[in-house]
Short mmCIF file of C-alpha atoms in Angstrom, two decimals:
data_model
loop_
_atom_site.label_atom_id
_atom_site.label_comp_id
_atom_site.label_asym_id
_atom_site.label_seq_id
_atom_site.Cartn_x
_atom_site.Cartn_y
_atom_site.Cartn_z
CA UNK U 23 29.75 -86.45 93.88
CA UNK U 24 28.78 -82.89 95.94
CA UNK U 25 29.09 -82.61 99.41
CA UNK U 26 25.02 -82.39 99.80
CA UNK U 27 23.33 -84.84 102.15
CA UNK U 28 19.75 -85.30 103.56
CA UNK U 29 19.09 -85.93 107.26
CA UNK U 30 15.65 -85.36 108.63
CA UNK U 31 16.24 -82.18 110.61
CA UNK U 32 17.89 -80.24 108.09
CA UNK U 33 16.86 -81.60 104.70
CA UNK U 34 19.11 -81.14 101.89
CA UNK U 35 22.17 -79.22 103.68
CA UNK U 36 26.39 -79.53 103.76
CA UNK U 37 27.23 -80.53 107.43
CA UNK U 38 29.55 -77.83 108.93
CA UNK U 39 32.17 -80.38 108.87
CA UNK U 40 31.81 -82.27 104.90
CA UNK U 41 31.45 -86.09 105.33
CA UNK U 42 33.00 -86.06 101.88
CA UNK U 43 35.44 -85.15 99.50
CA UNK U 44 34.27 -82.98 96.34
CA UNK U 45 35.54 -83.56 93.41
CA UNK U 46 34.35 -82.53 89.99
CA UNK U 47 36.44 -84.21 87.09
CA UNK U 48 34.31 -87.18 86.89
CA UNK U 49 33.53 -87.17 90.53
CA UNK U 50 36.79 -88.96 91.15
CA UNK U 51 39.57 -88.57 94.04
CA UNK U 52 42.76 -87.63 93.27
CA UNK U 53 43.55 -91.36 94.17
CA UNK U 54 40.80 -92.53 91.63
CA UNK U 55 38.37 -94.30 93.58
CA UNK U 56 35.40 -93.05 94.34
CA UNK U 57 35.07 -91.14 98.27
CA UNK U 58 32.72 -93.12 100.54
CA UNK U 59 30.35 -93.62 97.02
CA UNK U 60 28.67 -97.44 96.28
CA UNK U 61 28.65 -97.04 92.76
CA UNK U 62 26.44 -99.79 91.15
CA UNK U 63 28.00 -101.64 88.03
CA UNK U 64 27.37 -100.66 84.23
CA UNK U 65 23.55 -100.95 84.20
CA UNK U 66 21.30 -100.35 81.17
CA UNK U 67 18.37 -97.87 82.01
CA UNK U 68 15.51 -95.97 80.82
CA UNK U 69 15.66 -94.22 84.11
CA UNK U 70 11.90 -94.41 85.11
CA UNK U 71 11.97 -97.94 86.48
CA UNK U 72 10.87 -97.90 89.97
CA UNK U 73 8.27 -94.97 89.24
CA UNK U 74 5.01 -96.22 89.43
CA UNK U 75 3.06 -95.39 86.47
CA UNK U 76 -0.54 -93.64 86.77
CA UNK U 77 -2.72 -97.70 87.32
CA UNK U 78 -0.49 -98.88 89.54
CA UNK U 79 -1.40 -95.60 91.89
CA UNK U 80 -4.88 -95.55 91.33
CA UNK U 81 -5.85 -98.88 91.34
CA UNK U 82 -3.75 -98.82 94.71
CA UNK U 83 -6.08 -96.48 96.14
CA UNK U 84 -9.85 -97.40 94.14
CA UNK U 85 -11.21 -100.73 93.59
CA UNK U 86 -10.44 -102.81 91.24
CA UNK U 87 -13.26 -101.97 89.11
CA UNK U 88 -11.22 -100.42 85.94
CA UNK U 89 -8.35 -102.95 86.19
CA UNK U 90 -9.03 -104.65 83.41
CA UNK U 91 -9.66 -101.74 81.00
CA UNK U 92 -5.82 -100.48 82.39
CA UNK U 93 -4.10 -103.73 82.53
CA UNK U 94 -4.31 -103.30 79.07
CA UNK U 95 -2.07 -100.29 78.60
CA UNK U 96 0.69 -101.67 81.58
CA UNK U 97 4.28 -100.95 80.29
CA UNK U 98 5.16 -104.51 78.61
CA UNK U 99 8.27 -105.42 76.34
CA UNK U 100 7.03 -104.18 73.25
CA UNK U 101 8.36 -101.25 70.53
CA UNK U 102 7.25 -97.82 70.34
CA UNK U 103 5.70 -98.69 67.21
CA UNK U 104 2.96 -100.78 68.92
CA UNK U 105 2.51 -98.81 71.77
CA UNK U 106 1.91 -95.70 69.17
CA UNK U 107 -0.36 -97.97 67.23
CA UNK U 108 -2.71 -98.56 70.39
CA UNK U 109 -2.39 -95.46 71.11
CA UNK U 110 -3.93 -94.10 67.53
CA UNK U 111 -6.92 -96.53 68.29
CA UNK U 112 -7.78 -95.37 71.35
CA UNK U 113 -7.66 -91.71 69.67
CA UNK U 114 -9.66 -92.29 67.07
CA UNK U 115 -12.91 -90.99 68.28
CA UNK U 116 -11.05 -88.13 69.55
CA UNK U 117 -11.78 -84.68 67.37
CA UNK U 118 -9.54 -81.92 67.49
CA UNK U 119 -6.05 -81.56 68.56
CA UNK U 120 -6.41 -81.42 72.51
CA UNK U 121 -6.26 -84.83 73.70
CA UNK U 122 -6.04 -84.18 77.85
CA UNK U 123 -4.74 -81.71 80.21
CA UNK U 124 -2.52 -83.02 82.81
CA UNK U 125 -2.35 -80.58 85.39
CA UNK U 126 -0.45 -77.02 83.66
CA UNK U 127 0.11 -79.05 80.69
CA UNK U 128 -1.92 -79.54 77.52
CA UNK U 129 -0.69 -83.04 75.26
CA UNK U 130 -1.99 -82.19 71.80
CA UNK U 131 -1.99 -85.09 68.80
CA UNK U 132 1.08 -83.89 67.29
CA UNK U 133 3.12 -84.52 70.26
CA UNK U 134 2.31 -88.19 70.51
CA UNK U 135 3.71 -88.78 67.38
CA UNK U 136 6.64 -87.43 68.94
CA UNK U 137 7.21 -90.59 70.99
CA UNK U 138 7.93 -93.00 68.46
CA UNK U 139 10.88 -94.16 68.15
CA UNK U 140 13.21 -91.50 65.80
CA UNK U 141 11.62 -89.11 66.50
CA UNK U 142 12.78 -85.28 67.91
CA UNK U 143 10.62 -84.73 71.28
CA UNK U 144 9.69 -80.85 71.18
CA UNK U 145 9.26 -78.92 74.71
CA UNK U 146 5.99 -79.53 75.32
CA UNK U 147 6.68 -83.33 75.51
CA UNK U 148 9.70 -82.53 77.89
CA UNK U 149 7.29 -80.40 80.10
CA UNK U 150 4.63 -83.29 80.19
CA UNK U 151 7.25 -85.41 81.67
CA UNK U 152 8.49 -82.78 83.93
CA UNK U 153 5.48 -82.40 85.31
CA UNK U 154 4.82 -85.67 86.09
CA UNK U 155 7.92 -86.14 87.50
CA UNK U 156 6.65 -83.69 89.32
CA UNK U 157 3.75 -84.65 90.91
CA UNK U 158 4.74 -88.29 91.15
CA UNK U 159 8.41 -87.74 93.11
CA UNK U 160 8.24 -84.19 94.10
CA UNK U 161 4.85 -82.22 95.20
CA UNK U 162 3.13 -82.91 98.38
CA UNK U 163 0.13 -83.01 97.28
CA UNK U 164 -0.37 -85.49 93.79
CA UNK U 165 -3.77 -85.81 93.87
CA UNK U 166 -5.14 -86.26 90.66
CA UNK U 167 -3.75 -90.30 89.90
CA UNK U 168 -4.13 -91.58 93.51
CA UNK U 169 0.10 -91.32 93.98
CA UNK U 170 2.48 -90.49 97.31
CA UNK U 171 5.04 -88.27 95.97
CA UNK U 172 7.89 -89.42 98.16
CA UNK U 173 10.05 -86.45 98.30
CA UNK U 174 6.80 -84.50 98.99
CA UNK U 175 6.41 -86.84 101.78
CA UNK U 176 9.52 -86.07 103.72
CA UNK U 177 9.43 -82.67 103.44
CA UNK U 178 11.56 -81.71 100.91
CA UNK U 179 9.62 -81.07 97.76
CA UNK U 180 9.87 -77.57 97.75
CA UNK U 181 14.02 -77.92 97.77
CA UNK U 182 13.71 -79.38 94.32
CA UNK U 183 12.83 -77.53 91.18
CA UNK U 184 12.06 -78.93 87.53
CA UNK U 185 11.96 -75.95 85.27
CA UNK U 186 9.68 -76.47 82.28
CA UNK U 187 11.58 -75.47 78.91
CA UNK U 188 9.89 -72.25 78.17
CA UNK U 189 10.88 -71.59 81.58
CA UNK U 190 14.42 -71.82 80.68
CA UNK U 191 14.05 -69.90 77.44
CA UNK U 192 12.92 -67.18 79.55
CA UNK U 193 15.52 -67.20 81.93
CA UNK U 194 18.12 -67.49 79.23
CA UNK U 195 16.58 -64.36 77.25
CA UNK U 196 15.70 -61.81 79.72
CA UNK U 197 18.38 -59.19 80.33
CA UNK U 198 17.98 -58.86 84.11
CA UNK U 199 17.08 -62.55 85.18
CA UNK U 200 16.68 -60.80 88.63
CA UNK U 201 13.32 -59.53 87.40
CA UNK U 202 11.97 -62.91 86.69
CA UNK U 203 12.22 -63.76 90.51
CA UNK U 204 8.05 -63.05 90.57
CA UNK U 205 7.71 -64.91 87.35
CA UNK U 206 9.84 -68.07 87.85
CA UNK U 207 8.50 -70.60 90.50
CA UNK U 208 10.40 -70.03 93.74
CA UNK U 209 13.81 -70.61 93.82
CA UNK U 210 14.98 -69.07 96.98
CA UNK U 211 14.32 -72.44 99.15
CA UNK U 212 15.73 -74.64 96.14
CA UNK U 213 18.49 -76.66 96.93
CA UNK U 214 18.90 -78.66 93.46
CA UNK U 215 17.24 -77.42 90.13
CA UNK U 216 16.44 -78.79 87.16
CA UNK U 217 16.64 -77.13 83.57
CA UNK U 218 16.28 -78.28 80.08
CA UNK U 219 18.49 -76.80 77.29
CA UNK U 220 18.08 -76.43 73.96
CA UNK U 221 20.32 -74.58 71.45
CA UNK U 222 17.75 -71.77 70.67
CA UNK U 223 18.67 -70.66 74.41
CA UNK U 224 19.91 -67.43 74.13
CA UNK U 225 19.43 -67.18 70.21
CA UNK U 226 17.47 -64.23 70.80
CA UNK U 227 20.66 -62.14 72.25
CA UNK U 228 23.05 -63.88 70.09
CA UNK U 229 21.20 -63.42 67.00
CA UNK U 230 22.60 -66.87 65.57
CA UNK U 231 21.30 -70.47 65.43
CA UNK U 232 18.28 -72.07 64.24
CA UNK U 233 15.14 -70.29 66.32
CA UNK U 234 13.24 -73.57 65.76
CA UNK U 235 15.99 -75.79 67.68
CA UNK U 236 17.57 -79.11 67.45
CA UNK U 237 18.93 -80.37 70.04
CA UNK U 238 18.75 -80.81 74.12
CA UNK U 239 20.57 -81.23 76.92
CA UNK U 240 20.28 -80.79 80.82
CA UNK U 241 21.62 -78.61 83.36
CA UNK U 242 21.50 -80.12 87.11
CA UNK U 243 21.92 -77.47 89.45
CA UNK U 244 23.19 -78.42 93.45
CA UNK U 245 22.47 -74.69 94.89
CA UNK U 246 24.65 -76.05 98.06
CA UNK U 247 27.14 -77.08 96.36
CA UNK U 248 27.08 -73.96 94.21
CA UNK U 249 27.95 -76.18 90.84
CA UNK U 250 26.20 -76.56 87.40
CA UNK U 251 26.54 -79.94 86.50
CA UNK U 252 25.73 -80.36 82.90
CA UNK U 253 24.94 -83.49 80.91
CA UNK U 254 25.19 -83.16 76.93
CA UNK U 255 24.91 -86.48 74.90
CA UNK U 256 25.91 -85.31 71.36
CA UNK U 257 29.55 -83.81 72.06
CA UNK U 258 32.89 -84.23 70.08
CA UNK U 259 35.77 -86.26 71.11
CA UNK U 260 37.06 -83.44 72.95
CA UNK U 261 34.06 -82.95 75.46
CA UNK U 262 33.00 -79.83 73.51
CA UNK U 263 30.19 -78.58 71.69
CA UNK U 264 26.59 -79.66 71.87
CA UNK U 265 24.99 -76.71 73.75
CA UNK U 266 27.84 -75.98 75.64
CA UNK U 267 27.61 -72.25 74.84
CA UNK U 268 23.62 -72.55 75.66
CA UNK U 269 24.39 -73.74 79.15
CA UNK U 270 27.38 -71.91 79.62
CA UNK U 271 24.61 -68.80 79.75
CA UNK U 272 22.00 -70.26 81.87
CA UNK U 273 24.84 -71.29 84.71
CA UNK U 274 25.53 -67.42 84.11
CA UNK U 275 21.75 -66.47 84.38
CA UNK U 276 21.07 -68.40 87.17
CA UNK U 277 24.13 -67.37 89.11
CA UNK U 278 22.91 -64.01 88.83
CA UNK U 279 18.61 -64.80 89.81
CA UNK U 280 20.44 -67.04 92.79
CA UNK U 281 23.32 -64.69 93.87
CA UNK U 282 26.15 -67.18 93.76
CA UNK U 283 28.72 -68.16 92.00
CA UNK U 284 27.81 -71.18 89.61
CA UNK U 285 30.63 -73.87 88.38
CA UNK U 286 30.05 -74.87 85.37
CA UNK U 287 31.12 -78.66 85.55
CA UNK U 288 30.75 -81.05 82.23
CA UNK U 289 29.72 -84.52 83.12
CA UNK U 290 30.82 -87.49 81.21
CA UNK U 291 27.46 -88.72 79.73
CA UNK U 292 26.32 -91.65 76.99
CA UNK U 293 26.26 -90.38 73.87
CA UNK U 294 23.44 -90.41 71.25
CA UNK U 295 23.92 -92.65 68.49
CA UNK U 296 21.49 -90.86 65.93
CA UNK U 297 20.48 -87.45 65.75
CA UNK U 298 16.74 -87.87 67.53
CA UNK U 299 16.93 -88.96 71.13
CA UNK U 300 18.48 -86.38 72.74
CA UNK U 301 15.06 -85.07 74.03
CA UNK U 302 13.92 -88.85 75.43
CA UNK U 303 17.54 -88.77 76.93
CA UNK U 304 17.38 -85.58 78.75
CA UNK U 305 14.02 -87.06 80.67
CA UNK U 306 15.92 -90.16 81.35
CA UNK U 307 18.58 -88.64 83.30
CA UNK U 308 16.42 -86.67 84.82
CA UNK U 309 14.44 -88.99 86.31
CA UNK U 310 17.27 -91.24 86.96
CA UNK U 311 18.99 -88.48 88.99
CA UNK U 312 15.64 -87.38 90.34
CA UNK U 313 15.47 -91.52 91.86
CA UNK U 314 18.58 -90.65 93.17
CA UNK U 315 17.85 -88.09 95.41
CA UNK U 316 14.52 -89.94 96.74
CA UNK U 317 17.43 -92.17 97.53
CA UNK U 318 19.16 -89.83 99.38
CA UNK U 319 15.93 -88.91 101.32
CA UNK U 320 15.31 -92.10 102.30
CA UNK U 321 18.94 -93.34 103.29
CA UNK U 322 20.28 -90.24 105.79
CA UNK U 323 24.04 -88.92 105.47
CA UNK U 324 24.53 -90.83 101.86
CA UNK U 325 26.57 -89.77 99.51
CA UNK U 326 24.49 -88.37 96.31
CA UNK U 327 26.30 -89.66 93.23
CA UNK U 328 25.41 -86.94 90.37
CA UNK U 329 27.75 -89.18 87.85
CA UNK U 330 26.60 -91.53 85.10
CA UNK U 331 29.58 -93.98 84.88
CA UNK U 332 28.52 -97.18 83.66
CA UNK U 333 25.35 -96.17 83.04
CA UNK U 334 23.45 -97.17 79.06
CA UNK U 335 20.62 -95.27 78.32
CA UNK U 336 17.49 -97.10 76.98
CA UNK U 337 15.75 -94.34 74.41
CA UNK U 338 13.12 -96.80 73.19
CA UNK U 339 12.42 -97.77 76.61
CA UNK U 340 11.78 -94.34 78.20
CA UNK U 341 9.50 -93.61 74.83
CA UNK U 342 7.20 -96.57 75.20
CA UNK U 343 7.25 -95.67 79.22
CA UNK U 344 6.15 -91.98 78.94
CA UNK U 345 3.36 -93.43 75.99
CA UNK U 346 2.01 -96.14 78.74
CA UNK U 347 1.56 -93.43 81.05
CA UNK U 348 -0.62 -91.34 78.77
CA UNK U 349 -2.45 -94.10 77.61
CA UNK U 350 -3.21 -95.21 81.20
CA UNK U 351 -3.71 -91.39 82.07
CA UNK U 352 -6.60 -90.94 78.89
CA UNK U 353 -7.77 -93.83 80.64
CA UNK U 354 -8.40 -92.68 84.03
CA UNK U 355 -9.51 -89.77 82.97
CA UNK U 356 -11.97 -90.79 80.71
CA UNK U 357 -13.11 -93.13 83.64
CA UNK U 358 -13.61 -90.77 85.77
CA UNK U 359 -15.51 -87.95 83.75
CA UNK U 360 -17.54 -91.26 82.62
#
């Protein structure tokens, strides 16, 4: 738990006198119960439920014209194998390796394959999802699908950041992070930040590791708060390793681009149980912590619960999720340049 809360005058702020207690070792009191915090049960999650995918928006705002050609791609209990299947049909008259541009992102063939199930998502999957995170929770603006980005709506968009991995690679590798203040998207009015680790970060200065990378993890920055919460789900009994080191020097980085003092604070988090869905994990929690401070924007002086106690993360789930929404997005597209 941090000591951030949302009100409508002030956005994301600390009140000059804290409505509650921070704590950091598993965002516990000293009397361990949780300060003024509704924590839900153990729930099992792929952490996008509740965001609407790319049909539901635009058929919300067209007619209902192409509902039947995207009522066949909604998100339905059925494997990663058969969404990837449908997909590969309805790529078959596709040449070449482009398949769409969404927005500052290209999806290329390669990376679909990456959404089956065990399989290693590479950056460029995590920076699709990112930005449609984005654009569907964050921006003002989302245009394109026909969505109201809800923290957008109230204001606030701009006080939340999702940093794209080779945004983070940069960070982590420059020398003087100070002089990638013009390069970065702004910061200064950020109040939490999101970055994606892998365990190439900072290979380059280090001059150790595998430069092609295997394996992510997620840094969740509360700027107010001045704390680096990270969220690892491959570590040893003892809470270390994973990219500990990785994320260690980002917190550092940052500190320095932001001018404050970062804690680095290791969050508790489900653990992996093969050696391929760390990248499908690192989406899920951030788009389940993402939900949670819409939440916070639309519930005033709340409590923002950064923890994942209880929580089960659904890797299959999220993959056939993210593969509905480019299916429906092809769709749309294609519709529209029809």
């Amino acid at each position: 738990m941090i000591s951030t809360i949302y009100t409508r005058q002030k956005g994301f702020h600390i009140p000059r006198t804290p409505l509650f207690q921070s704590c950091d070792k598993q965002f516990k009191s000293s009397s361990g119960n949780s300060n003024n915090l509704e924590r839900p049960g153990a729930i099992a999650t792929c952490g996008f439920e509740d965001i609407p995918l790319p049909a539901q928006t635009a058929l919300a705002s067209q007619n209902s014209g192409h509902e039947q050609s995207l009522s066949l791609f909604k998100l339905q209990p059925q494997s990663s194998v058969s969404m990837s299947h449908t997909l590969s049909q309805q790529l078959r008259i596709r040449e070449g390796g482009i398949i769409f541009e969404y927005y500052d992102v290209t999806i290329y063939r390669g990376d679909l394959d990456n959404l089956r199930d065990r399989q290693w998502l590479n950056d460029n999957n995590i920076s699709f999802v990112y930005e449609f995170l984005t654009h569907e929770l964050i921006s003002p603006e989302a245009e394109t699908i026909g969505s109201t980005s809800l923290l957008g709506g109230l204001g606030v968009g701009e006080e939340v950041k999702l940093l794209k991995p080779a945004m983070v690679c940069l960070l982590a590798s420059y020398a003087d992070p100070c002089d990638l203040r013009d390069v970065l998207p702004p910061l200064v009015t950020s109040k939490f930040i999101f970055l994606p680790i892998n365990d190439t970060n900072g290979v380059a200065m280090s001059g150790t590791g595998d430069p092609s990378g295997s394996h992510w993890s997620l840094l969740m920055v509360s700027v107010n708060d001045t704390k680096s919460f990270y969220y690892d789900t491959s570590l040893d009994r003892s809470g270390e390793g994973g990219n500990i080191p990785q994320a260690r020097h980002v917190t550092e980085q940052l500190s320095k681009l932001l001018d404050v003092n970062l804690t680095f604070i290791t969050v508790n988090t489900p653990q992996q149980t093969n050696s391929d869905d760390c990248g499908i994990l690192v989406c899920e929690i951030s788009a389940l912590l993402l939900k949670r401070l819409v939440k916070a924007a639309e519930d005033e002086n709340k409590a923002i619960d950064l923890g994942l106690e209880g929580v089960t993360l659904l890797a299959t789930a999220g993959r056939s999720f993210i593969t509905a929404a480019i299916l429906q997005l092809i769709t749309i597209y294609k519709e529209r340049k029809g």
